[in-house]
XYZ file of N, CA, C and O in Angstrom:
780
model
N 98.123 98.695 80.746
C 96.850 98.233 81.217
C 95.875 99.402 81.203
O 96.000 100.432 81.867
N 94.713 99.059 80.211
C 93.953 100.315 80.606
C 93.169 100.442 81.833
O 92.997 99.424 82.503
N 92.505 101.926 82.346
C 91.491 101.749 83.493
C 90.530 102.584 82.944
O 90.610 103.587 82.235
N 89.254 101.726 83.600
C 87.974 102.282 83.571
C 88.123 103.689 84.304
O 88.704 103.494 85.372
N 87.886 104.721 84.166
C 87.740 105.830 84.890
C 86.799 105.767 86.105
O 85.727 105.182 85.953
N 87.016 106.160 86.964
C 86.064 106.247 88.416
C 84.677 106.327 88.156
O 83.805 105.491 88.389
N 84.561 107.848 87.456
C 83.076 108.568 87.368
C 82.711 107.617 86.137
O 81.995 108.386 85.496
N 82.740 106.730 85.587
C 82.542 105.837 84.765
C 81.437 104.750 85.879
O 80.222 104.551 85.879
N 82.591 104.226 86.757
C 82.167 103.126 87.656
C 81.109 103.601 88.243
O 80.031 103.009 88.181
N 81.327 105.100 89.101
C 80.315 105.629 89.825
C 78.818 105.728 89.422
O 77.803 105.330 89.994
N 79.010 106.387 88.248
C 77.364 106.382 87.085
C 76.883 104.992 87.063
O 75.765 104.647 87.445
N 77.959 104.076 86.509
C 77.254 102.834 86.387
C 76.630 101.823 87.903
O 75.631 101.109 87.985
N 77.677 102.142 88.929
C 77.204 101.999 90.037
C 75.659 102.640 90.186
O 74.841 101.784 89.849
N 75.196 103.558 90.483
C 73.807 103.933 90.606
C 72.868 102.839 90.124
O 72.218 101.996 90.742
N 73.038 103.197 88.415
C 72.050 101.609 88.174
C 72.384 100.562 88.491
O 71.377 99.859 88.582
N 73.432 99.918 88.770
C 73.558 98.640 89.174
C 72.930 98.343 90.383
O 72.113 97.427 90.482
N 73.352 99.255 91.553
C 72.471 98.715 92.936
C 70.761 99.747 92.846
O 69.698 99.820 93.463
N 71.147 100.101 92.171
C 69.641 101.042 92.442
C 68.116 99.636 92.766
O 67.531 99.541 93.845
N 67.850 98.853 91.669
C 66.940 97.765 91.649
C 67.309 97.363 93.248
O 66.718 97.919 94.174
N 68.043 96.638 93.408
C 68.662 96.129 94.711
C 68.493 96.798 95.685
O 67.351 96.562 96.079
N 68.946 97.469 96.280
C 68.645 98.881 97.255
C 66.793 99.013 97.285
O 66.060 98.524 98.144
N 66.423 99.727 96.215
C 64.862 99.646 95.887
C 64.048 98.177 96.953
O 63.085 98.305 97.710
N 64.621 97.230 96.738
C 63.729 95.751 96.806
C 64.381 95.312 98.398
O 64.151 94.106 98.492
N 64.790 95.583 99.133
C 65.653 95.172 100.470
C 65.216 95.690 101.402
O 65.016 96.899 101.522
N 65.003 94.835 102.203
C 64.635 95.937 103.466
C 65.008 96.357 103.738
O 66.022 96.788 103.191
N 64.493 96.806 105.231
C 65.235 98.156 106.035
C 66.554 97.467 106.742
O 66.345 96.865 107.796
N 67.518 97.502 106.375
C 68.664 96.745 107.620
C 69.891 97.519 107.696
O 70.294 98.236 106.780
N 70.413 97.374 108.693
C 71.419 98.137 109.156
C 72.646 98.481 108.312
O 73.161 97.512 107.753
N 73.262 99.774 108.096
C 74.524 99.413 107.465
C 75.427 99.835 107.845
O 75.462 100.906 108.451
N 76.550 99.024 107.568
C 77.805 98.933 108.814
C 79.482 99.004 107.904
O 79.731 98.255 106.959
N 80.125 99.686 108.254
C 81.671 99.647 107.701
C 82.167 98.237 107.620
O 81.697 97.260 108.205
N 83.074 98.277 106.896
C 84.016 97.213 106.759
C 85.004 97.447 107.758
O 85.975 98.180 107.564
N 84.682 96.581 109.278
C 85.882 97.008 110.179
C 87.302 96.388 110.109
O 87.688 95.309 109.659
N 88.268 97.918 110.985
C 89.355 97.780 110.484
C 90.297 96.721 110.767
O 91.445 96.693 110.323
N 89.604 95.560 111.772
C 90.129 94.273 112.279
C 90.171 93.252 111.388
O 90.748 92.183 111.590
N 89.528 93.576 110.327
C 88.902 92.969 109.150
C 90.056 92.172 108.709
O 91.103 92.768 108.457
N 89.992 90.928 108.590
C 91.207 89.809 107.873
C 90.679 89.417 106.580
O 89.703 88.668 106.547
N 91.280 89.891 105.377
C 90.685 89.693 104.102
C 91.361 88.368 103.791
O 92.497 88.110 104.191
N 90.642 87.561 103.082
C 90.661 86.036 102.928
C 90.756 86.336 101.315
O 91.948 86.562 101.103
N 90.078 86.429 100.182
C 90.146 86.659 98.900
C 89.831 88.018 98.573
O 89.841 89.025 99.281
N 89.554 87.854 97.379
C 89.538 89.503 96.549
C 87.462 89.865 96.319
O 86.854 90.722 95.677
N 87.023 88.773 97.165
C 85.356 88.935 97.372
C 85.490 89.081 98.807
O 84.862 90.029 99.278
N 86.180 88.346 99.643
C 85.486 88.041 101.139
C 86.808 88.232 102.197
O 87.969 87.853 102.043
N 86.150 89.003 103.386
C 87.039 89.137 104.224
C 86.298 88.555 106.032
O 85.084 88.650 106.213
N 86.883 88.208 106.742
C 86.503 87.409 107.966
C 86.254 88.593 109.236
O 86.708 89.679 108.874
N 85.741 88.631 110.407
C 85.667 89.279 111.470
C 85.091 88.533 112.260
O 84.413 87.692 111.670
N 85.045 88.440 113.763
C 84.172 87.821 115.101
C 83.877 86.230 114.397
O 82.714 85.894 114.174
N 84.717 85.557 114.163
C 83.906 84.273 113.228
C 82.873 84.450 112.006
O 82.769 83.546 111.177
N 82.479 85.057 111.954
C 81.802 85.232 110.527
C 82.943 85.548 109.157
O 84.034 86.099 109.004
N 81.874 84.787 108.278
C 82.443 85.394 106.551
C 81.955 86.090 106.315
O 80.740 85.956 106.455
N 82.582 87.679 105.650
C 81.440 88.168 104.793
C 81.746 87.940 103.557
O 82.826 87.351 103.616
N 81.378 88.077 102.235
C 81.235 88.061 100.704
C 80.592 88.695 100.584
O 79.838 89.060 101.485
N 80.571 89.239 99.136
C 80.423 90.578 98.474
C 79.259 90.112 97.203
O 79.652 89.779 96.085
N 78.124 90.144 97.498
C 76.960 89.612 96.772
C 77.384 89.502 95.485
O 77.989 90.418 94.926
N 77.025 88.076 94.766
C 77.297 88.516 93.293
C 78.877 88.790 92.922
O 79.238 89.116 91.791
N 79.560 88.651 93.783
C 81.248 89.211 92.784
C 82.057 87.503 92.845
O 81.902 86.532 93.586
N 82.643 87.693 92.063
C 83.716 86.399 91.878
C 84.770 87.005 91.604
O 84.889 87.837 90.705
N 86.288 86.351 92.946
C 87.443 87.214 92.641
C 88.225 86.257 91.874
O 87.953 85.069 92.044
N 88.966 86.505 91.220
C 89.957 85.473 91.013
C 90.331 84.362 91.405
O 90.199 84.114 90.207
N 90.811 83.031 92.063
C 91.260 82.093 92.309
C 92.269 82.600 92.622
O 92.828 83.487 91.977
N 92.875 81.847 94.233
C 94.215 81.749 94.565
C 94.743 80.673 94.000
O 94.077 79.638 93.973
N 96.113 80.719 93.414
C 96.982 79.670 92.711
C 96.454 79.620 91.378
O 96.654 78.559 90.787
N 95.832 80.509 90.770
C 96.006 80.393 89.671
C 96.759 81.624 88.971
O 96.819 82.703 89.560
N 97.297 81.455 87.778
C 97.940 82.649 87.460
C 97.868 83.737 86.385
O 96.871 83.473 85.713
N 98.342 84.615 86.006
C 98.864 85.179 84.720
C 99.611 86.039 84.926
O 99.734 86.645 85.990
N 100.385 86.256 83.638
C 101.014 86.791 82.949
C 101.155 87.961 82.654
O 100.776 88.316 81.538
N 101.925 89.212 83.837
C 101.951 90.895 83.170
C 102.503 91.066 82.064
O 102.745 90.457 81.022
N 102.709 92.476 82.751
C 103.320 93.093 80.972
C 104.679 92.869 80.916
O 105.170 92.989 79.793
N 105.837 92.413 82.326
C 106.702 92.825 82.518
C 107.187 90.751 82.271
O 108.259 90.337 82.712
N 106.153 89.761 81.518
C 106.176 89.011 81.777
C 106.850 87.678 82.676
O 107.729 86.829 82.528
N 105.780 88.110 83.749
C 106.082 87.770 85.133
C 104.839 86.503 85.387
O 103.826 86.492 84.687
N 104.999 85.822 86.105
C 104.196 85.121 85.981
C 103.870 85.271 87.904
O 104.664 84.930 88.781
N 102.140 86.026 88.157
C 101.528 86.639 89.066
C 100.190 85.626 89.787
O 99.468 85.224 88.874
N 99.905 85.335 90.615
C 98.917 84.893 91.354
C 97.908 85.807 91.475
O 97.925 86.738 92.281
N 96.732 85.493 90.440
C 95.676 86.245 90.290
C 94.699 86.321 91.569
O 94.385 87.404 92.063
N 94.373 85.436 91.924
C 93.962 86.107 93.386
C 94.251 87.043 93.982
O 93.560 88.032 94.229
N 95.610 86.747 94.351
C 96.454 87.839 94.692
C 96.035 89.564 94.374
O 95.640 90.557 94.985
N 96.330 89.238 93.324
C 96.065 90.786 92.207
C 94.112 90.943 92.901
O 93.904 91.972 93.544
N 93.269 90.267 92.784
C 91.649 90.599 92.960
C 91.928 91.109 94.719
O 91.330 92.130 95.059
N 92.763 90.443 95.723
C 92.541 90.865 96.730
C 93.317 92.012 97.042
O 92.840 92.871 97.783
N 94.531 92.137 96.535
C 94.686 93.569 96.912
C 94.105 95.074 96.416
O 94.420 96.221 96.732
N 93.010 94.467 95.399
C 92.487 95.170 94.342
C 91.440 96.078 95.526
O 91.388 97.280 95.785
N 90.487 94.594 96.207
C 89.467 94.628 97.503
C 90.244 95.622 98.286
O 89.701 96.720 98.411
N 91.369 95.460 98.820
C 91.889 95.591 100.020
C 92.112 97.538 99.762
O 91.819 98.473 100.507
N 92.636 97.513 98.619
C 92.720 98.796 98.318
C 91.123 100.055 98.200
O 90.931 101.194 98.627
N 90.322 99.116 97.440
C 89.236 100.231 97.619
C 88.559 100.139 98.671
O 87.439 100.632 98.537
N 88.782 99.683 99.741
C 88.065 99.212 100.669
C 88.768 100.248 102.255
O 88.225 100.570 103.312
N 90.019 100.461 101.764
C 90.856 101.499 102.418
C 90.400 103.023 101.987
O 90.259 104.017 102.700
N 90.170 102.807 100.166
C 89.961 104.548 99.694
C 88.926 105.024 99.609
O 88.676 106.228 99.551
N 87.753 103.616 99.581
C 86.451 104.366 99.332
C 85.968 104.430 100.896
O 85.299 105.423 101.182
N 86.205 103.577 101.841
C 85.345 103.565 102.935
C 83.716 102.956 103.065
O 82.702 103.363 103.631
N 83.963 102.086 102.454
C 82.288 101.650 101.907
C 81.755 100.930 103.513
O 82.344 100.299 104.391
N 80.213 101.459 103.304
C 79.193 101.081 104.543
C 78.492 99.444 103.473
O 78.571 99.270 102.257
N 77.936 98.625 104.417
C 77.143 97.216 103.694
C 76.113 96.986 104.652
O 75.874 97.448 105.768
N 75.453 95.964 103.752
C 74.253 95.959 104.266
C 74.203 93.866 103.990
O 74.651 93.249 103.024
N 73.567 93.354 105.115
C 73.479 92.135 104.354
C 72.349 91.981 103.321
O 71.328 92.659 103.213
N 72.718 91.052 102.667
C 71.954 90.387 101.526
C 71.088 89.635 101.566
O 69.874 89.790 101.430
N 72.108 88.182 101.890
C 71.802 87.339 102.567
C 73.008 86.407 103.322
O 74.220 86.599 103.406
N 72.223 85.413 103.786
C 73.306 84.793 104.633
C 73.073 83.049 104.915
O 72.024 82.496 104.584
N 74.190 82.332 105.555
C 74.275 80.839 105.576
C 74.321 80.776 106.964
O 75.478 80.887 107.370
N 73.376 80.619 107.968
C 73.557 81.229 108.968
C 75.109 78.985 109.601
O 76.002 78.613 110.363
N 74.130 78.472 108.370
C 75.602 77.015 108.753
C 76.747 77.262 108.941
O 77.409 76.978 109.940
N 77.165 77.955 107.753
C 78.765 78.216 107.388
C 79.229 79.915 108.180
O 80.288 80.540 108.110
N 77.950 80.237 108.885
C 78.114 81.261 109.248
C 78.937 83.047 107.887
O 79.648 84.051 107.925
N 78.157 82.290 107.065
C 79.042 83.445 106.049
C 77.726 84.393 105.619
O 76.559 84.005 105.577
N 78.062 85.306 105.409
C 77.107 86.585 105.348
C 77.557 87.406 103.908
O 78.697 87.790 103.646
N 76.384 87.561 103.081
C 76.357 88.153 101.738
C 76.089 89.673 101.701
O 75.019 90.151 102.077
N 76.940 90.280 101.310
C 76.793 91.552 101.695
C 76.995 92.866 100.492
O 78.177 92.916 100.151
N 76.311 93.701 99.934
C 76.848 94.537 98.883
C 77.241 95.890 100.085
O 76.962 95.923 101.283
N 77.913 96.838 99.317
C 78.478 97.587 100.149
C 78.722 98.613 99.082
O 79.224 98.284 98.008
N 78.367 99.892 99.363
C 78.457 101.290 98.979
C 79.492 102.099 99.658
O 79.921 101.964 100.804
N 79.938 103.279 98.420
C 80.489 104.273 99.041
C 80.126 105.701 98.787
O 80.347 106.043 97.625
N 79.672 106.541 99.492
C 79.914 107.818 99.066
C 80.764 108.918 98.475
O 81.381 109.570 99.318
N 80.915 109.230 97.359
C 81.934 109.976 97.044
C 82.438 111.421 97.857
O 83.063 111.825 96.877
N 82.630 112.383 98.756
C 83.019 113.173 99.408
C 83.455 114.333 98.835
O 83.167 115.482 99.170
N 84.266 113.915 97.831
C 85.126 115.119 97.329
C 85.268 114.711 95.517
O 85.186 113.563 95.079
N 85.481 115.897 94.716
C 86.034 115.738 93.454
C 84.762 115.338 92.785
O 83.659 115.147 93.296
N 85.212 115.230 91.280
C 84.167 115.001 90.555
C 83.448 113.579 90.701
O 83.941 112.458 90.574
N 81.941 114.010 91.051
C 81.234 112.873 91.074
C 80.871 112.874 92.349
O 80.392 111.841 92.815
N 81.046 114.180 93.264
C 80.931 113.976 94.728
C 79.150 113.784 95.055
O 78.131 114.219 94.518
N 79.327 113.244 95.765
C 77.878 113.033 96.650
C 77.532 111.255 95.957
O 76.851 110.560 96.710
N 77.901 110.716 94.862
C 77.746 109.774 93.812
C 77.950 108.848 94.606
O 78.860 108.970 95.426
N 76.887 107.284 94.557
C 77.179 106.323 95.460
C 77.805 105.603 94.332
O 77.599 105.811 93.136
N 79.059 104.218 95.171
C 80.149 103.949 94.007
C 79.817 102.345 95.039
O 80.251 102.170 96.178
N 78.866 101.245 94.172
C 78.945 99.949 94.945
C 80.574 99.280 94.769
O 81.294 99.520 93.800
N 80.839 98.668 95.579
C 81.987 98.366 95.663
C 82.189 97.012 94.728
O 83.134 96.994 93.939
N 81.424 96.046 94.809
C 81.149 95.186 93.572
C 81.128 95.377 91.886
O 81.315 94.614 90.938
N 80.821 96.707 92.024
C 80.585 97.231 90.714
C 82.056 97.659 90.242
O 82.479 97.520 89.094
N 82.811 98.241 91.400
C 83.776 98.710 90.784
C 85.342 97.849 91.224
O 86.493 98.167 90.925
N 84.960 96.959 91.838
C 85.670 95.440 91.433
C 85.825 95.143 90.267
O 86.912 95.102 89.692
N 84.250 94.792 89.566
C 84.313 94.194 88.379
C 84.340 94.721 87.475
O 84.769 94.088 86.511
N 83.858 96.325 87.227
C 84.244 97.050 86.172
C 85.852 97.606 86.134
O 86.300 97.981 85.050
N 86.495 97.639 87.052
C 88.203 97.754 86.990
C 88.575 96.514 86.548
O 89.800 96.499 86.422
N 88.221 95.770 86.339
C 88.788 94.091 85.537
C 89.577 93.122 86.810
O 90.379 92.257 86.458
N 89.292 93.333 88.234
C 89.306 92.908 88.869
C 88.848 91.772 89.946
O 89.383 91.275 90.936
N 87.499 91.587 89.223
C 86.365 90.617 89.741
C 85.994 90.457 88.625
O 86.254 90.962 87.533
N 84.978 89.256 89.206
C 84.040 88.953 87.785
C 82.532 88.566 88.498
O 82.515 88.093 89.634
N 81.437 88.773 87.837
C 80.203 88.325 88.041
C 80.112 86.375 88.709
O 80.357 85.236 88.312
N 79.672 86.993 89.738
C 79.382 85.395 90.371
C 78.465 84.539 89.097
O 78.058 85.255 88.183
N 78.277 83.663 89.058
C 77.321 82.692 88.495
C 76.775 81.748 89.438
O 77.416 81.202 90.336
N 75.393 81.568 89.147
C 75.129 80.543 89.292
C 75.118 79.094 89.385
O 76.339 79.144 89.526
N 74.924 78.103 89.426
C 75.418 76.400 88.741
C 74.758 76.402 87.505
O 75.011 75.417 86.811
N 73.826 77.391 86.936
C 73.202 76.544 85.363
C 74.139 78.277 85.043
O 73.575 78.968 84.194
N 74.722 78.554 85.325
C 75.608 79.607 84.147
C 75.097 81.158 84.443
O 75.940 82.035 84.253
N 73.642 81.604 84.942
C 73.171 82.282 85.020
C 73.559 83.562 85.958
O 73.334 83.307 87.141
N 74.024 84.727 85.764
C 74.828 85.503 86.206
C 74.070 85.570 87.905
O 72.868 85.304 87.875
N 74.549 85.837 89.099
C 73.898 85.711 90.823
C 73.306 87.241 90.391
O 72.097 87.104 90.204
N 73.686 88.550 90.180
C 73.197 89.957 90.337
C 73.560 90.321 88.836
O 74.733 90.545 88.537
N 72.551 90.378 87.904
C 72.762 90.497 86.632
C 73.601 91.975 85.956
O 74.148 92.034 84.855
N 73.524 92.814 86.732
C 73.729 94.327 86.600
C 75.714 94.168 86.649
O 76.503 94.867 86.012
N 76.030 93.090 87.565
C 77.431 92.388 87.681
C 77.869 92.413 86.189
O 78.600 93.307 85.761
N 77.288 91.164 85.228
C 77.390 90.779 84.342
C 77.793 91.980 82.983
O 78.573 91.810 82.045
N 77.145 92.900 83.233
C 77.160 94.058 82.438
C 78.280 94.888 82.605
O 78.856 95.534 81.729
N 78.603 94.801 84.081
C 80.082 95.565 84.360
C 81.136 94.512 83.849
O 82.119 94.992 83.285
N 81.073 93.252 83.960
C 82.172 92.362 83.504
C 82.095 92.675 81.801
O 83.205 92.262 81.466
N 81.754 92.926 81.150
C 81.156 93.010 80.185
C 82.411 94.079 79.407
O 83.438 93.963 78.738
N 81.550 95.145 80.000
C 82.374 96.783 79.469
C 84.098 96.454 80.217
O 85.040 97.168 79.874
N 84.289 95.298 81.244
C 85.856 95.812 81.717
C 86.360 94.505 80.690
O 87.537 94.781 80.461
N 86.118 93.553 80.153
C 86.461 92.747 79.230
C 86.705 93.543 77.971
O 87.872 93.846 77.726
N 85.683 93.947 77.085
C 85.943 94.746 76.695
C 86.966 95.859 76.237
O 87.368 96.052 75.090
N 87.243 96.435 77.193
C 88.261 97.429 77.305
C 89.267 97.509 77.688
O 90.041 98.459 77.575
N 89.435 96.400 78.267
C 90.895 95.303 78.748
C 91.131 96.002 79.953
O 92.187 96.498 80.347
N 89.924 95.980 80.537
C 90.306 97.036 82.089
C 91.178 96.063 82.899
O 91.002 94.881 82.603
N 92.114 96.325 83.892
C 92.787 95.717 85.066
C 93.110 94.164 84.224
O 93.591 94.179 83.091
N 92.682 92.485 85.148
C 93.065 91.587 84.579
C 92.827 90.909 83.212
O 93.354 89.941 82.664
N 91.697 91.893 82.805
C 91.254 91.859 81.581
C 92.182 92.024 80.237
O 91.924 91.705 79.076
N 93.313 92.612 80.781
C 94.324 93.156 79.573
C 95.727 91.443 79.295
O 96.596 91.123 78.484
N 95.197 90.960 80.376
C 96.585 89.915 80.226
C 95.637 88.788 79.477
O 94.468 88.616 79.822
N 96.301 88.001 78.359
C 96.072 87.074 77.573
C 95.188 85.632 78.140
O 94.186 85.022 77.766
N 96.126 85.510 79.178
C 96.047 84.197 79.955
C 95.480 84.318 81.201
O 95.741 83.600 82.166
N 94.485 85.484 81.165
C 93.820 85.452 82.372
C 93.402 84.547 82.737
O 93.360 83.811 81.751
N 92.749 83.668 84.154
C 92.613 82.297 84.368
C 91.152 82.994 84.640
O 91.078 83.777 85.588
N 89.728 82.681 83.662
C 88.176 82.855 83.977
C 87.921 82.116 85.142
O 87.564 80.958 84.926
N 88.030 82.570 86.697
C 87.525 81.762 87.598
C 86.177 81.246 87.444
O 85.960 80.073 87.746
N 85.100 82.106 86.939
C 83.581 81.279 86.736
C 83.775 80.163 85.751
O 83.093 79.158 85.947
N 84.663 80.173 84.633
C 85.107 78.858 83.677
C 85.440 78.031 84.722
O 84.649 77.123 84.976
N 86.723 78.173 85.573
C 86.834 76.980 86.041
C 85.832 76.207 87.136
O 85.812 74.978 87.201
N 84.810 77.251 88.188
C 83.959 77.167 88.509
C 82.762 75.836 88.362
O 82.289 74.836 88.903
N 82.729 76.696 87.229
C 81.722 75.972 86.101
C 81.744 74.213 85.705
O 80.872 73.344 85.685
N 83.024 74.234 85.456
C 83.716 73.165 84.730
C 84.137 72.339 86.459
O 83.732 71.178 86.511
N 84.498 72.588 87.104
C 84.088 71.809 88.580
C 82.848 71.017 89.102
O 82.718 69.943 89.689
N 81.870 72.115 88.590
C 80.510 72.069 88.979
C 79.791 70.687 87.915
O 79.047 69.754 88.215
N 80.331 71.043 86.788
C 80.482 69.686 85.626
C 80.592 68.810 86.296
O 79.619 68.083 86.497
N 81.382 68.648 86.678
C 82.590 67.262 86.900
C 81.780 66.611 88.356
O 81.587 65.403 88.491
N 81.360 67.647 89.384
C 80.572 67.235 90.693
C 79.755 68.163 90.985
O 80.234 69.199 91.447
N 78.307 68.057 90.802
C 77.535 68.841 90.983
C 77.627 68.687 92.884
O 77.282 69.581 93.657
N 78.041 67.662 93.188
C 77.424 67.987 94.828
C 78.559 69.270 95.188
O 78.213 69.976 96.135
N 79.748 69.595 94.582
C 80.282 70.434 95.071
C 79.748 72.151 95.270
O 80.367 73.058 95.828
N 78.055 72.216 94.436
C 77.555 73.323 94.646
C 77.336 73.606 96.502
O 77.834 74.667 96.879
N 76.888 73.046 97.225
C 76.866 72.943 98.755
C 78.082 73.528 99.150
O 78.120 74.685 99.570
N 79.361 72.613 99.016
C 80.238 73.475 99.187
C 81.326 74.343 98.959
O 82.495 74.304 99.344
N 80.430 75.474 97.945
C 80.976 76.784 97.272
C 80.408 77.468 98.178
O 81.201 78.015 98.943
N 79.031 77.691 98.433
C 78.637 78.577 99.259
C 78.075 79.767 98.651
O 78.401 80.953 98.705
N 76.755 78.877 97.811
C 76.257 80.278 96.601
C 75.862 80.959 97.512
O 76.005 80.661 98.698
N 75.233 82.106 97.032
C 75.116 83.217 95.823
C 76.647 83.535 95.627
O 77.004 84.353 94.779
């Protein structure tokens, strides 16, 4: 399986949230606390609230593929421990986005500072480097249209290069099946819970 290199993600991180960051107000930003119950490989729960990770789409639970060791793996699975892991190494602070104040779920991008080693001081969005490790994919819209377009570009280069789930054949495209739901019942856009 290949990997995107860090200082890869990190560079591309800058431009990706830079626009974003630029256009947002002033609002608070807060750790991912460590009570934190991760639900998928986008969103993890605290005090009754959801948060989600602006713009990222993780994998589907119950759907699968196929390693190298041909095994047959629960791709969700693989996107949330993907979350769970950089979310332990980078230490990323977030900020909301936006939010459903119904469903009580809260949209959130989230940065990290690099500290040490090459690339130090370098902010590394955590979305970015979801989806450029081949671990996430760019949310969509219901007409197809990528939620944070700068997403789209990282899915892009980790397709590409067969970064993380990107390298297995039978990856299951959660925005395909998404999509193809959304076909079949548009009222089910309500309850996905865009962006």
């Amino acid at each position: 399986m290949r990997r995107t290199p860090l200082h890869a993600v990190a560079a591309f991180s800058v431009m990706a949230i830079g626009p974003a960051l630029a256009q947002a107000p002033d609002r608070s930003w807060f750790p991912v606390p460590s009570s934190a119950v991760f639900q998928t490989g986008d969103s993890w729960s605290e005090a009754g609230a959801t948060y989600r990770l602006y713009g990222v789409q993780s994998c589907l639970r119950g759907t699968t593929f196929t390693n190298a060791h041909g095994l047959k793996r629960d791709c969700g699975e693989a996107s949330l421990a993907m979350l769970v892991a950089l979310i332990r190494d980078l230490k990323p602070h977030c900020y909301q986005a936006a939010a459903l104040p119904q469903t009580r779920t809260v949209f959130v991008f989230c940065v990290a500072t690099r500290a040490e080693g090459a690339g130090r001081g370098s902010r590394i969005d955590l979305g970015t480097a979801l989806i450029a490790t081949g671990f996430a994919f760019a949310a969509l819209k219901p007409d197809g249209k990528p939620v944070h377009a700068p997403y789209l570009v990282a899915q892009h280069l980790a397709r590409d290069n067969r970064a993380g789930l990107w390298a297995f054949s039978d990856l299951p495209d959660p925005n395909a099946i998404i999509q193809r739901v959304l076909r079949q019942d548009p009222s089910s856009v309500a309850a996905r819970g865009a962006p």
